[in-house]
CSV table of C-alpha atoms in Angstrom, one decimal:
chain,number,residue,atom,x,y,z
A,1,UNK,CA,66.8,-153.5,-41.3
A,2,UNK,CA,63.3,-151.7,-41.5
A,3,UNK,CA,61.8,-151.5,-44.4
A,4,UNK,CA,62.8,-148.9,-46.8
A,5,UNK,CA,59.6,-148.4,-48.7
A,6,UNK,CA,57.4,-145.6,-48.7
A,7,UNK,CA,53.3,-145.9,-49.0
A,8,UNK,CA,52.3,-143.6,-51.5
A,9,UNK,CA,50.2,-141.8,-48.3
A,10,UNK,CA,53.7,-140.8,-46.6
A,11,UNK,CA,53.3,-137.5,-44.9
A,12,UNK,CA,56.0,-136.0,-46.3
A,13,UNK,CA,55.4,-137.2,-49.6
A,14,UNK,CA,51.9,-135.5,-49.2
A,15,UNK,CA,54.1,-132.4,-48.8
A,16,UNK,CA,55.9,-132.5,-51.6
A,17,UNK,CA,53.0,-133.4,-54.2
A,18,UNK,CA,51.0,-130.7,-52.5
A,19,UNK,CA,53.6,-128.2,-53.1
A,20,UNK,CA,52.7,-128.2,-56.7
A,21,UNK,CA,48.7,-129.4,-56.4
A,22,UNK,CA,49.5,-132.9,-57.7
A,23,UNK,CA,46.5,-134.1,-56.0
A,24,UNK,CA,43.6,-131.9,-57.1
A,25,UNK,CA,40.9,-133.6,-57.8
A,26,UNK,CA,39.8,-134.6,-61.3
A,27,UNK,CA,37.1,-132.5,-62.5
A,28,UNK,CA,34.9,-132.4,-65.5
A,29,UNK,CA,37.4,-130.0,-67.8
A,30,UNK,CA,40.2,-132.4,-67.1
A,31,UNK,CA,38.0,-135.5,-68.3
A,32,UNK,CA,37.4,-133.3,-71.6
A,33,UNK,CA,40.6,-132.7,-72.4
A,34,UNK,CA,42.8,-136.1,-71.5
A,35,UNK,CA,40.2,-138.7,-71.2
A,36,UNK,CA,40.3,-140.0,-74.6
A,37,UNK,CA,44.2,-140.2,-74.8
A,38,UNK,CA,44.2,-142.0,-71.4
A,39,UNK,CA,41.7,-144.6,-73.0
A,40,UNK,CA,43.0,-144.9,-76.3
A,41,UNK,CA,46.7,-145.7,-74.9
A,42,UNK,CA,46.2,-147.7,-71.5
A,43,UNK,CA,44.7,-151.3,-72.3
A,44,UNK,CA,41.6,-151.8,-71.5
A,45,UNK,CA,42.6,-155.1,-69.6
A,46,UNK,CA,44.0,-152.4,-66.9
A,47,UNK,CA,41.6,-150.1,-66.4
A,48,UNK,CA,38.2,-151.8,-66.7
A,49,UNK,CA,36.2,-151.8,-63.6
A,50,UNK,CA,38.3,-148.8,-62.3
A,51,UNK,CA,37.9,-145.6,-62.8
A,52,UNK,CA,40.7,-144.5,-60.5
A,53,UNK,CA,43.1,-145.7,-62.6
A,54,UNK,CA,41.5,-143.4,-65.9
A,55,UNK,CA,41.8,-140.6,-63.2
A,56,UNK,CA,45.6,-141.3,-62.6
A,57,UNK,CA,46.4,-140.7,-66.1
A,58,UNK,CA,44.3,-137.4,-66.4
A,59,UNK,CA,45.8,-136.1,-63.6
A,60,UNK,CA,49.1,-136.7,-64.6
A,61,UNK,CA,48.6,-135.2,-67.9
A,62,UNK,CA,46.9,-132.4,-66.5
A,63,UNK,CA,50.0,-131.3,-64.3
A,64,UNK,CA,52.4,-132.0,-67.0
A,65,UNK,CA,50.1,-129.7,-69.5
A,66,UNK,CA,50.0,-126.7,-66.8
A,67,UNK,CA,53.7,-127.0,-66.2
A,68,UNK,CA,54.6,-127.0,-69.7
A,69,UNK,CA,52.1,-123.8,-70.7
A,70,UNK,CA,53.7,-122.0,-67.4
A,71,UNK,CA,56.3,-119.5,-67.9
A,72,UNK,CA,58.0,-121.7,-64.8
A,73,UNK,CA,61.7,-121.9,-65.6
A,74,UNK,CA,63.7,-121.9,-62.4
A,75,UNK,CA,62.7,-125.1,-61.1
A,76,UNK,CA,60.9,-126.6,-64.3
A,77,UNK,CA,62.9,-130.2,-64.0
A,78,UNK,CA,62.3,-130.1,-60.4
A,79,UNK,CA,58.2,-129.6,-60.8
A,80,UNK,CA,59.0,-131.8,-63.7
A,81,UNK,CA,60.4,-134.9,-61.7
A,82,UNK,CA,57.5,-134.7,-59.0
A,83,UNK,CA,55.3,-135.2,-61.5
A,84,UNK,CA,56.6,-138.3,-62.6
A,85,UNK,CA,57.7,-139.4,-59.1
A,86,UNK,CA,54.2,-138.9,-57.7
A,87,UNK,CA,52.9,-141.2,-60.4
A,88,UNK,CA,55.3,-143.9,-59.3
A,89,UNK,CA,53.8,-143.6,-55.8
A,90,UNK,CA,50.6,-144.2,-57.5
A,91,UNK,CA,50.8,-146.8,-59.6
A,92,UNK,CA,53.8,-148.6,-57.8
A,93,UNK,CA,51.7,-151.4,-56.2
A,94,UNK,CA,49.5,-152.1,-59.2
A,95,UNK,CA,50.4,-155.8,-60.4
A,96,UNK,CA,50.7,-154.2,-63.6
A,97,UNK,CA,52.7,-151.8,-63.2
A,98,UNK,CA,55.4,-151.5,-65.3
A,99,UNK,CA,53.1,-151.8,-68.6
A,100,UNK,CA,50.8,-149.6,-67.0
A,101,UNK,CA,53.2,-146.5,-66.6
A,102,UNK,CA,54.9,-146.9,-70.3
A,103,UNK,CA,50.9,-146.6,-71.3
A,104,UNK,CA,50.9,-143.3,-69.2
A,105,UNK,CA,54.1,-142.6,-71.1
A,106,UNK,CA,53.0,-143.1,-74.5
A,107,UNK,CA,49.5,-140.8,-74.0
A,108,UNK,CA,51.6,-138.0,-72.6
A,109,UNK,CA,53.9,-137.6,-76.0
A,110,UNK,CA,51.8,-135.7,-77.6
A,111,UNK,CA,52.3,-133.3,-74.5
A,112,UNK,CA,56.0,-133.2,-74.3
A,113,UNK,CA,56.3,-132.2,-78.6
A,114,UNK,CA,54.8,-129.0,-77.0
A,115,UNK,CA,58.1,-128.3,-75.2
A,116,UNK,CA,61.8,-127.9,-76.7
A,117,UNK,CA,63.6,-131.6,-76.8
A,118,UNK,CA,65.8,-130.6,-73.8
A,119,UNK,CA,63.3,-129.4,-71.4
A,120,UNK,CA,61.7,-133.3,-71.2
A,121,UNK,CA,61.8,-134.6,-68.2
A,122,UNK,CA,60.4,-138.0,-69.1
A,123,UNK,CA,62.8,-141.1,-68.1
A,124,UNK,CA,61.5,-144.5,-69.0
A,125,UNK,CA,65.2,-146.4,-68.4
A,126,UNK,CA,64.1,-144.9,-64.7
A,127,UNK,CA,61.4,-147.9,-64.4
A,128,UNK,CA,63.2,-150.8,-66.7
A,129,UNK,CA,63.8,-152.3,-63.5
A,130,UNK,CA,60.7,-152.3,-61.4
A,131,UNK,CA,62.8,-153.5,-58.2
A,132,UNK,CA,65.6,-150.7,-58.6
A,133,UNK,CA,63.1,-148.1,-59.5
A,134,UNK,CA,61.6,-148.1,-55.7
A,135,UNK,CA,65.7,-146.9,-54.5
A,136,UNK,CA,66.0,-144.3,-57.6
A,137,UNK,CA,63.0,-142.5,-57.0
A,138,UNK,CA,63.7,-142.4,-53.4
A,139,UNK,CA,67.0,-141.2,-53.5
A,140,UNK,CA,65.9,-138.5,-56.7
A,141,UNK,CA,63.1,-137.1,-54.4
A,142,UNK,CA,65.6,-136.7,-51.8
A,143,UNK,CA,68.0,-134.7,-54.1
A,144,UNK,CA,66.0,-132.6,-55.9
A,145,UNK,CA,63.9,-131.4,-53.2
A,146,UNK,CA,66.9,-130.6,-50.6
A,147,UNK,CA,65.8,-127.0,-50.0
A,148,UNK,CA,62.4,-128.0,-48.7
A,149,UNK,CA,64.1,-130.7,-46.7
A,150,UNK,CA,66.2,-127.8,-45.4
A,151,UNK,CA,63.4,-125.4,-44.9
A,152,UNK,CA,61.5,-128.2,-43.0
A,153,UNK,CA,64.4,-129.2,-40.6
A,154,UNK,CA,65.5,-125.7,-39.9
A,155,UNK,CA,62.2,-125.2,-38.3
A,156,UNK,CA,61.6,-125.8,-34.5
A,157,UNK,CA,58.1,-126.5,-34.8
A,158,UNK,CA,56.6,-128.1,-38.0
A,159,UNK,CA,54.0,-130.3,-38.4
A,160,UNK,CA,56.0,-132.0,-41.6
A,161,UNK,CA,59.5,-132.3,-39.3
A,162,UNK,CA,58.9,-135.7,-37.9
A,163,UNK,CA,57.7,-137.3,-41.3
A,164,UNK,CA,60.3,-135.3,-42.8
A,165,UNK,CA,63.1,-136.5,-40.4
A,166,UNK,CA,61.7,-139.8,-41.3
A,167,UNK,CA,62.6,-139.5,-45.0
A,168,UNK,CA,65.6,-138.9,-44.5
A,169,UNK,CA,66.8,-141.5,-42.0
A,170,UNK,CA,65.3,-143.8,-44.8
A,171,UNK,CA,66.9,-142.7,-47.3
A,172,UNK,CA,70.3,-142.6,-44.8
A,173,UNK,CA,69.5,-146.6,-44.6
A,174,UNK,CA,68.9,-146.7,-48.1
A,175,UNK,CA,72.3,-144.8,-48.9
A,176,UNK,CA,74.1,-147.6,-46.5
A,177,UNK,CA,72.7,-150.4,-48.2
A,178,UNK,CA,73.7,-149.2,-51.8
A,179,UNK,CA,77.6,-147.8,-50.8
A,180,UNK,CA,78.8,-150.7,-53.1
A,181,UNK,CA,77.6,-148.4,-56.2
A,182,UNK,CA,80.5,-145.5,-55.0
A,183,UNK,CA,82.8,-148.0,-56.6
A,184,UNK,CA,81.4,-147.6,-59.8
A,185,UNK,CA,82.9,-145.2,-62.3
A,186,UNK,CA,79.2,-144.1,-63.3
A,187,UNK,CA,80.3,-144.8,-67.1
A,188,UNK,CA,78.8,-148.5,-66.8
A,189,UNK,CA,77.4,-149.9,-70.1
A,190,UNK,CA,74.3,-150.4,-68.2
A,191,UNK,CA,72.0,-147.5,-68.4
A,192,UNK,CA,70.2,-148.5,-64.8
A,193,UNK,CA,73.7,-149.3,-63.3
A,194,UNK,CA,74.6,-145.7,-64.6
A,195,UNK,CA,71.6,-143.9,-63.3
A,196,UNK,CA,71.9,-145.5,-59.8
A,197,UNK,CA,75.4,-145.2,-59.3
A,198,UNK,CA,74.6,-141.4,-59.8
A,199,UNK,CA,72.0,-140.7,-57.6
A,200,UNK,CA,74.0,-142.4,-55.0
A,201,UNK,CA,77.2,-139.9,-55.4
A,202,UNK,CA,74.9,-136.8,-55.8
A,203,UNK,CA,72.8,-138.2,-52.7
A,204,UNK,CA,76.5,-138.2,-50.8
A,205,UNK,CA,76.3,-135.0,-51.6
A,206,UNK,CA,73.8,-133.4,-50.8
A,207,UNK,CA,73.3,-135.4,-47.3
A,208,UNK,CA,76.7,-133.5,-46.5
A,209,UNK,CA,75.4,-130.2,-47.6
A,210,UNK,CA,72.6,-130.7,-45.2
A,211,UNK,CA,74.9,-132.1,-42.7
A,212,UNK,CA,77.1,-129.1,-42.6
A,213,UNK,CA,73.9,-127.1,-41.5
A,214,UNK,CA,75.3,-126.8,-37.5
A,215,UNK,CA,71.5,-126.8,-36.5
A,216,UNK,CA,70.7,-129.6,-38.1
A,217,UNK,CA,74.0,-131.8,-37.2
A,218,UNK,CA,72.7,-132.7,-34.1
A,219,UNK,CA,69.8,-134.5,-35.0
A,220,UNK,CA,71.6,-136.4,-37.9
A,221,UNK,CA,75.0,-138.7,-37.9
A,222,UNK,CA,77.8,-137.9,-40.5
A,223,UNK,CA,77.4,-140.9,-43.2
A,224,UNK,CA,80.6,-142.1,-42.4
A,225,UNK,CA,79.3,-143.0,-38.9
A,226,UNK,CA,77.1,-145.8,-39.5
A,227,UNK,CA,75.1,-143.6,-36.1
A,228,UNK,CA,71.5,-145.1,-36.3
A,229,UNK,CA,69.5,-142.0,-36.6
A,230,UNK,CA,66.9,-141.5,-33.5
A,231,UNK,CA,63.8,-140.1,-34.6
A,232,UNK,CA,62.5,-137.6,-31.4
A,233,UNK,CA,59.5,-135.1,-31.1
A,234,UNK,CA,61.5,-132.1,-30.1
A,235,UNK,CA,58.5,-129.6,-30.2
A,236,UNK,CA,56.4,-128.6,-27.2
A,237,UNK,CA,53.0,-130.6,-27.1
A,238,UNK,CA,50.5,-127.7,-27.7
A,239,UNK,CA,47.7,-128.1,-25.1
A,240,UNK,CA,44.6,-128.7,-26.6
A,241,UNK,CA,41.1,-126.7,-26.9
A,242,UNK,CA,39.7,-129.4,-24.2
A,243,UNK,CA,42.4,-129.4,-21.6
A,244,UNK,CA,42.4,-125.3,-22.5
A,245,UNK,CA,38.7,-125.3,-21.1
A,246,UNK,CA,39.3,-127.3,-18.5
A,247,UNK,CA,41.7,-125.4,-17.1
A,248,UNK,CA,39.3,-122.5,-17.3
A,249,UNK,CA,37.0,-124.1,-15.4
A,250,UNK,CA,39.1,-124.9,-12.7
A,251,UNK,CA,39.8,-121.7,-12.4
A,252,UNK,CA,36.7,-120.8,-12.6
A,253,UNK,CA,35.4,-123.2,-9.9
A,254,UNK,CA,38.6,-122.3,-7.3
A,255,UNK,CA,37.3,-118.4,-7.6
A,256,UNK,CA,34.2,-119.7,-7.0
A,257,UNK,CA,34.7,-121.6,-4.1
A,258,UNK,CA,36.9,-118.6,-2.4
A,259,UNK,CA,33.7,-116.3,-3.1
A,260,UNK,CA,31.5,-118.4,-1.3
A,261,UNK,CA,34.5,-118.9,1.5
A,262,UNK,CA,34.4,-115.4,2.0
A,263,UNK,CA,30.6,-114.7,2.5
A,264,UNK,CA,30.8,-117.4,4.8
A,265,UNK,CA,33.4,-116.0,6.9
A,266,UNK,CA,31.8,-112.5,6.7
A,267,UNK,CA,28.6,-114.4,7.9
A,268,UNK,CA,30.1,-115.7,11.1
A,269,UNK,CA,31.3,-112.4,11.8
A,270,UNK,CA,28.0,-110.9,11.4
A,271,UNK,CA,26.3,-113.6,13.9
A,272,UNK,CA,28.6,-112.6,16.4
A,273,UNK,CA,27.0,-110.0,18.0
A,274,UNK,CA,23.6,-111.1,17.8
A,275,UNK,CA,24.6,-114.5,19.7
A,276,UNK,CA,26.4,-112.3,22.1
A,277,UNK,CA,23.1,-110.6,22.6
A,278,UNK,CA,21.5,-113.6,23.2
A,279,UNK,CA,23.8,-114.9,25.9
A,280,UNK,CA,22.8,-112.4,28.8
A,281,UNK,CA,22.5,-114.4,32.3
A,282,UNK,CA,24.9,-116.7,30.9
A,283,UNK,CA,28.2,-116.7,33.4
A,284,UNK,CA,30.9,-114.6,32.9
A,285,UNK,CA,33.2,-117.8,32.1
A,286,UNK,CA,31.0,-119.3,29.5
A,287,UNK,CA,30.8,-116.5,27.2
A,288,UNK,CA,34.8,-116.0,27.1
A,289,UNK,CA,35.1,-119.2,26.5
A,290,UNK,CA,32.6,-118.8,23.1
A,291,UNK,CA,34.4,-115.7,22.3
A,292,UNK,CA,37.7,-117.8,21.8
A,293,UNK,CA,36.6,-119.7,20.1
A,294,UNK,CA,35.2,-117.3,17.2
A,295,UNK,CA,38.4,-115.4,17.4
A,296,UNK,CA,40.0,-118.8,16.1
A,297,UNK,CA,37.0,-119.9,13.6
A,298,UNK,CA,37.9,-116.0,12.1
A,299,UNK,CA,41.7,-116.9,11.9
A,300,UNK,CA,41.4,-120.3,10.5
């Protein structure tokens, strides 16, 4: 089987985090305002010599502040969960990983008392288990942005459709390799066992509600078809600016050359009578002969 990881680069990913301008830049305002928790909460044995990884947890504080002083309400958790999944992308191959998020975690409390205790999003049981966390957040991404998925597919021509259609077949595979987890009641003392077991069911789910959409059946199995999914281009190569003005000057040249086919022809026909002219004495057979053949020169 392939592998089911996604680099934190994935095009559709992209998508996603710059949906809700995850990926802005840090600037100097943002260093005023978050660079002394960051420093004060992440060890120093993590972020020395690297001031990416300072910037990583001032940008994620700065999108969780904006979200939390927005009047957002309608897809709060959803805007919510990106955040936090598009710091997993970030961090996910650091070998420190795991203590390095729950350091993110900690300087972002002071954050979250500004919101009511039911609007946090926050789920540190999410990465207890660094080696199931890479399927959760998959599958969650999947689930909670299905309406962008949706809008993506239902388009002909989108330049997100292939590394869209791409997601999904992984998370299709992923969904295959985890069916064992349907079995579970999703009551299972173990909280990570729990968590999984639900994101499987709800990513059933969902893959149906997309799968009844009669557009996009065709491009994807039923789950219960074990179909591998085929990834195609079905969108019309656009022709580009240089084969666009090469074709011009084709053209250009074939006008051109009928132009100068013309004046040639009119030139022959112009000769005519002066060579005639020129012919008297000549006998009588000679010159039809020569007049023959400029009928067929005019002709062909």
């Amino acid at each position: 089987m392939e592998d089911l990881k996604l680099m934190k680069n994935d095009s559709f990913l992209k998508y996603i985090w710059n949906k809700y301008d995850l990926e802005n830049e840090v600037n100097k305002s943002d260093k005023n305002k978050f660079l002394l928790s960051c420093a004060h909460y992440i060890p120093y044995d993590i972020v020395r010599f690297s001031n990416e990884k300072i910037d990583i947890c001032i940008t994620f504080l700065r999108n969780l502040k904006e979200l939390y002083n927005s009047n957002t309400s309608s897809d709060f958790f959803k805007h919510c969960y990106n955040i936090y999944y598009w710091l997993y992308y970030e961090i996910k191959d650091d070998i420190n990983s795991d203590k390095y998020i729950n350091s993110i975690f900690e300087a972002s409390t002071e954050i979250a008392k500004e919101r009511n205790k039911g609007d946090n999003c926050s789920d540190s049981d999410l990465y207890k288990d660094w080696e199931e966390t890479e399927k959760l957040v998959m599958l969650h991404i999947f689930n909670n942005n299905i309406d962008d998925i949706q809008e993506i597919l239902n388009k002909e021509c989108d330049s997100n459709r292939i590394s869209c259609k791409k997601f999904v077949k992984k998370c299709v595979d992923l969904y295959t390799s985890m069916q064992h987890y349907l079995i579970q009641s999703c009551k299972n003392s173990n909280s990570i066992i729990e968590k999984t077991c639900l994101a499987v069911k709800t990513f059933k789910e969902k893959y149906e509600e997309l799968y009844s959409n009669q557009k996009i059946e065709n491009e994807f199995p039923a789950l219960s078809s074990y179909t591998p999914i085929i990834i195609t281009d079905d969108c019309p190569k656009e022709k580009s600016k240089s084969d666009e003005a090469s074709l011009v000057q084709n053209n250009q040249s074939d006008q051109a050359s009928t132009v100068h086919s013309n004046k040639s022809d009119g030139s022959i026909i112009q000769s005519v009578p002066r060579a005639l002219g020129l012919m008297a004495g000549i006998p009588p057979l000679l010159v039809l002969i020569y007049k023959v053949n400029i009928i067929l020169i005019q002709k062909f």
